Coordinates of C-alpha atoms in Angstrom, one line a residue:
M250 CA -11.6 -12.9 35.7
K251 CA -10.2 -9.3 35.7
I252 CA -11.4 -7.4 38.7
L253 CA -10.7 -3.8 39.7
M254 CA -11.5 -2.8 43.3
V255 CA -12.2 0.9 43.7
S256 CA -12.3 2.2 47.2
A257 CA -11.5 5.2 49.4
E258 CA -9.6 2.9 51.8
A259 CA -7.8 -0.4 52.1
I260 CA -5.6 -1.9 54.8
P261 CA -2.8 -1.5 55.6
F262 CA -2.7 1.8 53.7
A263 CA -5.7 3.8 54.8
K264 CA -8.5 2.8 57.2
T265 CA -11.4 4.3 59.2
G266 CA -13.4 1.2 59.7
G267 CA -14.3 -2.3 58.5
L268 CA -14.5 -1.2 54.9
A269 CA -10.8 -1.2 54.6
D270 CA -10.4 -4.7 56.0
A271 CA -13.1 -6.1 53.7
V272 CA -11.7 -4.6 50.5
S273 CA -8.2 -5.9 51.0
A274 CA -9.3 -9.3 52.4
L275 CA -11.7 -10.0 49.5
A276 CA -9.1 -8.9 47.0
V277 CA -6.5 -11.2 48.5
A278 CA -9.0 -14.1 48.6
L279 CA -9.9 -13.6 44.9
T280 CA -6.3 -13.4 44.0
N281 CA -5.5 -16.6 45.8
L282 CA -8.3 -18.2 43.8
G283 CA -6.4 -17.4 40.6
H284 CA -8.1 -14.2 39.5
D285 CA -6.4 -11.0 38.2
V286 CA -7.3 -8.4 40.8
K287 CA -6.1 -4.8 41.3
I288 CA -7.0 -2.2 43.9
V289 CA -7.1 1.5 43.4
I290 CA -7.3 4.1 46.2
P291 CA -6.2 7.7 46.7
R292 CA -2.7 8.4 48.0
Y293 CA -3.3 10.2 51.2
Y294 CA -0.6 12.3 52.9
K295 CA 0.2 9.6 55.4
I296 CA 1.0 7.1 52.6
N297 CA 4.7 7.6 52.1
R298 CA 5.6 8.0 48.4
D299 CA 9.1 6.7 49.2
S300 CA 7.6 3.3 49.8
L301 CA 5.8 3.2 46.4
V302 CA 6.9 2.9 42.8
K303 CA 5.8 5.8 40.5
L304 CA 4.4 4.9 37.2
E305 CA 5.9 6.7 34.2
G306 CA 4.1 9.8 33.0
P307 CA 1.1 11.9 34.3
M308 CA -2.5 10.8 34.0
A309 CA -5.3 13.1 32.8
V310 CA -8.5 13.0 34.8
A311 CA -11.7 14.8 33.6
A312 CA -13.3 15.6 36.9
G313 CA -14.8 19.0 37.6
T314 CA -15.2 21.4 34.8
Q315 CA -11.8 20.9 33.3
E316 CA -9.1 18.2 33.0
T317 CA -6.7 17.8 35.9
W318 CA -3.5 15.9 36.1
T319 CA -2.5 13.2 38.6
A320 CA 0.4 10.9 39.2
V321 CA 0.0 7.2 39.8
Y322 CA 2.0 5.1 42.3
M323 CA 2.0 1.3 42.9
T324 CA 3.0 -1.3 45.4
K325 CA 2.2 -4.9 46.1
M326 CA -0.2 -6.0 48.9
P327 CA 1.8 -7.2 51.9
G328 CA 1.7 -10.9 52.0
C329 CA 0.1 -11.2 48.5
P330 CA 2.7 -10.3 45.9
K331 CA 0.4 -11.0 43.0
L332 CA -2.0 -8.3 44.1
P333 CA -1.0 -4.8 43.0
V334 CA -2.4 -1.7 44.7
Y335 CA -2.5 1.6 42.8
F336 CA -2.6 5.1 44.3
I337 CA -4.0 8.1 42.6
D338 CA -1.8 11.0 43.6
H339 CA -3.4 14.5 43.5
E340 CA -2.0 16.8 46.2
M341 CA -4.9 19.2 46.2
C342 CA -7.4 16.4 46.7
F343 CA -5.7 13.9 48.8
G344 CA -2.6 15.6 50.3
R345 CA -4.2 15.7 53.8
D346 CA -4.2 13.4 56.8
G347 CA -8.0 12.6 56.8
I348 CA -9.8 10.4 54.4
Y349 CA -13.3 11.9 54.5
G350 CA -12.7 14.8 57.0
S351 CA -10.8 16.0 60.0
K352 CA -11.5 17.1 63.5
T353 CA -12.0 20.7 62.4
E354 CA -13.9 19.8 59.2
T355 CA -15.7 16.5 59.7
D356 CA -16.8 16.3 56.1
Y357 CA -14.4 18.0 53.7
H358 CA -16.2 20.6 51.6
D359 CA -14.6 19.4 48.4
N360 CA -15.4 15.7 48.9
P361 CA -17.6 15.6 45.7
Y362 CA -14.6 16.7 43.6
R363 CA -12.1 14.5 45.5
F364 CA -14.1 11.3 44.9
A365 CA -14.9 12.3 41.4
V366 CA -11.2 12.3 40.8
L367 CA -11.0 8.8 42.2
A368 CA -13.9 7.6 40.0
H369 CA -12.7 9.1 36.7
G370 CA -9.1 8.2 37.7
A371 CA -10.1 4.5 38.0
F372 CA -11.0 4.4 34.3
Q373 CA -7.9 6.4 33.3
L374 CA -5.8 4.0 35.2
C375 CA -7.1 1.1 33.2
R376 CA -6.4 2.9 30.0
K377 CA -2.9 3.7 31.2
L378 CA -2.2 0.1 32.0
H379 CA -4.0 -1.2 28.8
W380 CA -5.9 -3.5 31.2
Y381 CA -9.7 -3.5 31.0
P382 CA -11.5 -5.3 33.8
D383 CA -14.5 -7.7 33.5
I384 CA -15.7 -6.2 36.8
M385 CA -15.4 -2.8 38.5
H386 CA -16.2 -3.6 42.1
V387 CA -16.9 -0.3 44.0
H388 CA -17.3 0.1 47.7
D389 CA -19.6 2.6 49.5
W390 CA -20.6 6.1 48.5
S391 CA -17.1 7.4 47.9
A392 CA -16.7 5.2 44.8
S393 CA -20.3 5.3 43.7
L394 CA -19.7 7.5 40.6
V395 CA -18.0 4.6 38.9
P396 CA -21.2 2.7 37.9
V397 CA -22.6 6.0 36.6
I398 CA -19.5 6.7 34.4
L399 CA -19.4 3.1 33.2
K400 CA -23.1 2.9 32.2
H401 CA -23.5 6.4 30.7
R402 CA -20.1 7.4 29.4
C403 CA -17.9 4.3 28.8
R404 CA -20.0 1.3 27.7
N405 CA -19.4 2.1 24.1
D406 CA -15.6 1.9 24.1
V407 CA -12.9 -0.3 25.7
F408 CA -15.2 -0.9 28.7
A409 CA -18.0 -2.3 26.6
H410 CA -17.6 -5.7 28.3
T411 CA -17.1 -4.4 31.8
A412 CA -19.8 -4.7 34.4
S413 CA -20.2 -3.0 37.8
V414 CA -20.9 -4.2 41.3
I415 CA -21.4 -1.9 44.3
T416 CA -21.1 -3.1 47.8
I417 CA -23.0 -1.2 50.5
H418 CA -20.9 -1.5 53.7
N419 CA -23.1 1.0 55.6
L420 CA -26.2 2.6 54.1
G421 CA -26.1 5.4 56.8
Y422 CA -23.3 7.1 54.9
Q423 CA -24.5 8.2 51.4
G424 CA -22.4 11.2 50.3
Q425 CA -25.2 13.9 50.1
Y426 CA -24.2 17.4 49.0
N427 CA -25.7 20.6 47.6
Q428 CA -26.7 20.8 43.9
R429 CA -23.9 23.2 43.1
H430 CA -21.4 20.3 43.6
F431 CA -22.7 18.6 40.6
L432 CA -20.3 20.7 38.6
D433 CA -17.5 18.9 40.5
L434 CA -18.5 15.5 39.2
G435 CA -17.2 15.9 35.6
L436 CA -20.6 14.7 34.2
P437 CA -23.1 16.4 31.8
W438 CA -26.2 18.0 33.3
E439 CA -28.5 15.5 31.6
L440 CA -27.2 12.9 34.1
Y441 CA -28.3 14.9 37.1
Y442 CA -31.8 13.4 36.6
G443 CA -30.9 10.8 34.0
A444 CA -28.6 8.9 36.2
N445 CA -30.7 9.5 39.3
I446 CA -28.0 11.6 41.0
E447 CA -30.5 14.2 42.2
H448 CA -31.9 13.7 45.7
N449 CA -34.0 16.2 47.6
G450 CA -32.7 19.0 45.3
G451 CA -29.0 18.0 45.9
I452 CA -26.8 15.1 44.9
N453 CA -26.5 11.7 46.5
F454 CA -23.5 9.6 45.6
L455 CA -24.7 6.3 47.0
Q456 CA -28.2 6.7 45.4
A457 CA -26.4 7.2 42.0
G458 CA -24.3 4.0 42.5
I459 CA -27.3 1.9 43.6
S460 CA -29.3 3.2 40.6
N461 CA -26.7 2.4 38.0
A462 CA -24.7 -0.7 39.2
D463 CA -25.4 -4.0 37.5
M464 CA -25.4 -5.8 40.8
I465 CA -25.7 -4.6 44.4
T466 CA -24.3 -6.4 47.4
T467 CA -24.4 -5.8 51.1
V468 CA -22.2 -7.4 53.8
S469 CA -24.7 -9.8 55.3
P470 CA -27.9 -11.5 54.2
T471 CA -30.0 -10.0 57.0
Y472 CA -28.7 -6.5 56.2
A473 CA -29.8 -6.9 52.6
R474 CA -33.3 -7.4 53.8
E475 CA -33.2 -4.7 56.4
I476 CA -32.1 -1.9 54.0
Q477 CA -35.3 -2.6 51.9
T478 CA -37.5 -1.6 54.8
A479 CA -38.5 1.9 55.9
E480 CA -36.9 1.3 59.3
G481 CA -33.5 0.3 58.0
G482 CA -33.4 2.0 54.6
F483 CA -32.2 5.5 55.4
G484 CA -34.6 6.8 52.7
M485 CA -33.2 4.4 50.1
D486 CA -35.6 1.5 50.8
G487 CA -37.9 2.3 47.9
L488 CA -35.1 2.4 45.4
L489 CA -33.6 -0.8 46.9
R490 CA -36.9 -2.6 46.7
A491 CA -37.3 -1.5 43.1
R492 CA -33.9 -3.0 42.4
G493 CA -34.4 -5.9 44.7
S494 CA -33.8 -8.5 42.0
V495 CA -30.1 -7.5 41.9
V496 CA -29.6 -7.1 45.7
K497 CA -27.7 -9.9 47.4
G498 CA -26.3 -10.2 50.9
I499 CA -22.9 -11.9 51.3
L500 CA -21.5 -12.2 54.8
N501 CA -18.1 -10.7 55.2
G502 CA -15.3 -13.0 56.3
A503 CA -12.7 -12.3 59.0
D504 CA -8.9 -12.2 58.7
V505 CA -8.3 -15.5 60.6
S506 CA -4.6 -15.1 60.1
R507 CA -4.7 -12.1 62.5
W508 CA -7.5 -13.3 64.7
D509 CA -6.6 -16.8 65.9
P510 CA -6.2 -17.6 69.6
E511 CA -3.9 -20.5 68.8
K512 CA -1.3 -18.1 67.1
D513 CA -2.1 -14.6 68.4
S514 CA 1.1 -12.9 69.4
F515 CA -0.8 -10.1 71.2
I516 CA -2.1 -12.4 74.0
P517 CA 0.0 -13.8 76.9
A518 CA -1.0 -17.5 76.3
N519 CA -2.5 -19.2 73.3
Y520 CA -5.4 -21.6 73.4
S521 CA -7.8 -23.6 71.3
A522 CA -11.3 -25.1 71.3
K523 CA -9.6 -28.4 72.3
D524 CA -7.8 -26.8 75.3
L525 CA -9.3 -23.7 76.8
R526 CA -7.2 -23.6 79.9
N527 CA -5.0 -20.7 78.8
K528 CA -8.1 -18.5 78.3
A529 CA -8.0 -18.0 82.1
V530 CA -4.4 -16.8 81.8
C531 CA -5.5 -14.2 79.3
K532 CA -8.4 -13.2 81.6
A533 CA -6.0 -12.6 84.6
E534 CA -3.7 -10.6 82.4
L535 CA -6.5 -8.4 81.2
Q536 CA -7.8 -7.8 84.7
K537 CA -4.2 -6.8 85.8
R538 CA -3.6 -4.6 82.8
M539 CA -6.9 -2.7 83.3
G540 CA -6.5 -2.4 87.1
L541 CA -9.3 -4.7 88.1
P542 CA -9.1 -7.2 90.9
V543 CA -7.9 -10.6 89.6
R544 CA -11.0 -12.7 90.2
P545 CA -11.2 -15.8 88.0
E546 CA -14.7 -16.6 89.3
V547 CA -16.4 -13.3 88.2
P548 CA -17.8 -12.9 84.7
L549 CA -15.7 -10.4 82.7
F550 CA -17.5 -8.5 79.9
G551 CA -15.6 -6.7 77.1
I552 CA -16.5 -3.9 74.8
V553 CA -14.4 -2.7 71.8
T554 CA -16.3 -0.1 69.8
R555 CA -16.4 3.2 68.0
L556 CA -18.3 5.5 70.3
V557 CA -20.9 6.6 67.8
D558 CA -24.7 6.4 67.9
Q559 CA -25.0 3.4 65.6
K560 CA -23.2 1.3 68.3
G561 CA -25.9 1.8 71.0
I562 CA -23.7 4.1 73.1
S563 CA -26.6 6.2 74.4
E564 CA -28.4 3.1 75.8
L565 CA -25.1 1.9 77.4
F566 CA -23.5 5.1 78.7
G567 CA -26.1 7.9 78.4
P568 CA -25.9 10.0 81.6
G569 CA -29.0 9.4 83.7
F570 CA -30.5 6.6 81.5
G571 CA -27.7 4.4 80.2
C572 CA -27.5 1.0 81.9
M573 CA -23.8 0.6 82.5
Y574 CA -23.9 2.1 86.0
A575 CA -26.9 -0.2 87.0
M576 CA -25.2 -3.3 85.6
C577 CA -22.0 -2.6 87.5
T578 CA -23.7 -1.9 90.8
K579 CA -26.5 -4.5 90.7
M580 CA -24.6 -7.5 89.4
D581 CA -21.4 -9.3 90.4
L582 CA -19.4 -8.8 87.2
Q583 CA -16.6 -6.7 85.7
F584 CA -16.5 -4.6 82.5
V585 CA -13.6 -3.4 80.3
V586 CA -14.2 -0.9 77.6
L587 CA -11.9 0.2 74.7
G588 CA -13.1 2.8 72.2
N589 CA -13.1 6.4 71.1
G590 CA -15.5 8.7 69.3
E591 CA -18.1 11.2 70.5
K592 CA -16.7 13.4 73.2
W593 CA -19.7 13.3 75.5
C594 CA -19.4 9.5 75.6
E595 CA -15.6 9.6 76.2
D596 CA -16.2 11.9 79.1
E597 CA -19.1 9.8 80.6
I598 CA -17.0 6.6 80.4
N599 CA -14.2 8.3 82.3
S600 CA -16.7 9.5 84.8
L601 CA -18.1 6.0 85.2
Q602 CA -14.8 4.4 85.7
S603 CA -13.9 6.9 88.4
R604 CA -17.0 5.8 90.3
L605 CA -17.2 2.1 89.6
P606 CA -14.5 -0.2 91.0
N607 CA -15.5 -3.0 88.6
M608 CA -15.4 -1.0 85.3
R609 CA -12.2 0.1 83.6
A610 CA -11.8 1.8 80.2
H611 CA -9.1 2.9 77.8
V612 CA -10.4 5.8 75.7
G613 CA -8.6 5.6 72.4
F614 CA -7.5 2.7 70.3
D615 CA -4.9 0.0 71.1
E616 CA -4.7 -3.0 68.7
G617 CA -2.9 -5.2 71.3
L618 CA -5.4 -4.4 73.9
S619 CA -8.3 -5.2 71.5
H620 CA -6.9 -8.7 71.0
L621 CA -6.4 -9.1 74.8
I622 CA -10.0 -8.1 75.4
E623 CA -11.3 -10.6 72.9
A624 CA -9.2 -13.4 74.5
G625 CA -9.5 -12.5 78.2
S626 CA -13.2 -11.6 78.4
D627 CA -16.0 -14.2 79.1
F628 CA -18.6 -12.2 77.2
F629 CA -18.5 -9.5 74.5
L630 CA -21.2 -6.8 74.5
M631 CA -22.2 -5.3 71.1
P632 CA -25.7 -3.7 71.3
S633 CA -25.7 -2.0 67.9
K634 CA -28.8 -0.1 66.6
Y635 CA -27.9 -1.6 63.2
E636 CA -24.9 -3.6 62.1
P637 CA -24.3 -4.3 58.4
C638 CA -21.9 -7.1 59.2
G639 CA -19.8 -6.5 62.2
L640 CA -16.4 -8.0 62.9
N641 CA -16.0 -7.9 66.7
Q642 CA -18.7 -10.5 67.3
I643 CA -16.9 -12.8 64.8
Y644 CA -13.6 -12.3 66.6
S645 CA -15.4 -13.0 69.9
L646 CA -16.8 -16.3 68.6
L647 CA -13.3 -17.3 67.3
Y648 CA -11.9 -16.6 70.8
G649 CA -14.6 -18.4 72.7
T650 CA -15.9 -15.1 74.1
L651 CA -19.7 -15.3 73.9
P652 CA -21.3 -12.3 72.2
I653 CA -24.3 -10.4 73.6
V654 CA -25.8 -8.7 70.6
R655 CA -29.0 -7.1 69.2
N656 CA -30.9 -9.3 66.7
T657 CA -29.9 -7.2 63.6
G658 CA -27.9 -7.3 60.4
G659 CA -24.7 -9.4 60.5
L660 CA -25.1 -10.0 64.2
A661 CA -28.2 -12.1 63.5
D662 CA -26.4 -14.0 60.8
T663 CA -23.4 -14.9 62.9
V664 CA -24.7 -15.5 66.5
Q665 CA -27.0 -18.3 67.5
N666 CA -29.2 -17.4 70.5
Y667 CA -28.7 -19.4 73.7
N668 CA -31.4 -22.0 74.5
E669 CA -31.5 -22.4 78.2
Q670 CA -33.2 -25.8 78.0
T671 CA -30.8 -27.5 75.6
G672 CA -27.7 -25.4 76.0
E673 CA -27.5 -24.8 72.3
G674 CA -26.3 -21.5 70.9
T675 CA -23.2 -19.4 70.6
G676 CA -24.3 -16.1 72.3
F677 CA -27.1 -14.1 73.8
M678 CA -29.5 -11.9 71.7
F679 CA -32.2 -9.3 72.3
D680 CA -34.6 -7.6 69.8
Y681 CA -35.5 -4.1 70.9
L682 CA -32.6 -1.7 71.8
D683 CA -33.2 0.1 75.1
P684 CA -31.2 0.1 78.4
N685 CA -33.6 -2.4 80.0
A686 CA -33.1 -4.9 77.2
I687 CA -29.3 -4.7 77.5
F688 CA -29.5 -4.9 81.3
N689 CA -31.7 -8.0 81.2
T690 CA -29.7 -9.8 78.5
V691 CA -26.4 -9.2 80.4
G692 CA -28.2 -10.4 83.5
W693 CA -29.2 -13.6 81.6
A694 CA -25.6 -14.2 80.6
V695 CA -24.5 -13.6 84.2
Y696 CA -27.1 -16.1 85.4
A697 CA -25.9 -18.7 82.9
Y698 CA -22.3 -18.1 83.9
Y699 CA -22.9 -18.8 87.5
N700 CA -25.6 -21.5 87.2
K701 CA -25.1 -23.2 83.8
K702 CA -21.3 -23.7 83.6
D703 CA -21.6 -26.8 81.4
H704 CA -23.7 -24.8 78.9
I705 CA -21.2 -21.9 78.9
E706 CA -18.3 -24.3 78.3
A707 CA -20.1 -26.1 75.4
M708 CA -21.1 -22.8 73.8
R709 CA -17.5 -21.6 73.9
K710 CA -16.3 -24.6 72.1
R711 CA -19.1 -24.5 69.6
A712 CA -18.4 -20.8 68.9
M713 CA -14.7 -21.5 68.3
T714 CA -15.5 -24.1 65.7
Q715 CA -17.4 -21.6 63.5
R716 CA -15.7 -20.8 60.1
F717 CA -15.5 -17.2 59.0
G718 CA -12.7 -17.2 56.4
W719 CA -13.0 -15.2 53.2
D720 CA -12.9 -18.1 50.7
T721 CA -16.7 -18.7 51.0
A722 CA -17.5 -15.0 50.5
A723 CA -15.1 -14.8 47.6
R724 CA -16.8 -17.6 45.7
Q725 CA -20.2 -16.0 46.3
Y726 CA -18.9 -12.8 44.9
L727 CA -17.7 -14.6 41.8
D728 CA -21.3 -15.7 41.3
V729 CA -22.4 -12.1 41.6
Y730 CA -19.8 -11.0 39.1
N731 CA -21.0 -13.5 36.6
E732 CA -24.6 -12.3 37.0
A733 CA -23.4 -8.7 36.7
I734 CA -21.7 -9.5 33.4
K735 CA -24.9 -11.2 32.1
R736 CA -27.0 -8.2 33.0
G737 CA -24.6 -5.4 32.1
C738 CA -22.8 -6.6 29.0
K739 CA -25.7 -7.7 26.8

């Protein structure tokens, strides 16, 4: 099968979150299964042209009100030489450090035009290569014009046998802009309503993608159900219910080549489910590195997160009502925190660690430290308001670090709640997000740590034997692709 992945980001070239990991990992898994896969993303300023091969000749792209010209570069995916990655080079659109915005302009004013260039450019790239995919698999709002263009502009030419699949990685980001930006999209006005691009008098990229794609996927089965409810639908629930017959949740895999406690080069000692002794070595190293007393007997809780509202940061760190201070003063435990994001939260975390001897934080991001936190912690706290899939709880399971999570999205699909009577489970869960729920669930884990040591040991081993590779997800996507072709290419 010929598959084109269209995305704003893909590791190791451009990343803001888990979307980049998922796009590349799925493409690699499909390639390894024998399929003909290509990825196309923009060439941002930080992607060095000198490391890429330039394709001969310019490429015309009909975005906006007139044709513009781009260049195209190419390289091979590191570790997967059969997977080419193409880069649309347009200095005015993508010659900047940020992907969607910057510190001074959080959402670039010209994003509608920028991502119209990406969408139209994906079709032109196929023409340039004389390679026409069976599936155009687009990811999130920034690539959502592709299903519109395919359905309304290209199904009568060389793309007559091409179907589209859109994956919603996070419904909270939809690409909503003023109506005047419709002119940037390179589409006729009849599609403003005809392709369901109009939303509240403006335009909505993701709504357009959902309305026109042949199949719709999300990154976990529970999230696929949640987005069809008023509570989790971000205003799209009615549309998604109407299209419910083509909505399917497929749990993301994890890159088990990078996240494996038996081989991880970031941690001081490797270990496995068969021999967990070196996990204590990692715990001691984490305590030393973070400036905590080296106490093997105390439960150590880790947090690695973006400091944004979705992740439950107000309930954790909110001044005056967050539960972090209470947990650290009323329980015999330790906390380590790694993350960055909203300034108020960064400031509050720094304030808390100056007052709490058993909490330490690194405000920023450090990949090596993130691995050490997963390996050295006893528990991993992830109290998200919503979580389409989540990766850190999967990493925690693989490292025998028991997750404490809210019962939502991919967290519900990957973590099995602890049964105090039988010792079954792989983590600890709560339903309603508020500071008391987090406090009580952490307290439950602390109680089990001190009083149910045999349960904790069994849960760790059970967690580490879970399988989260991308092969299973890739095969499920192939079923979706075949269904999309049946529906779209009649």
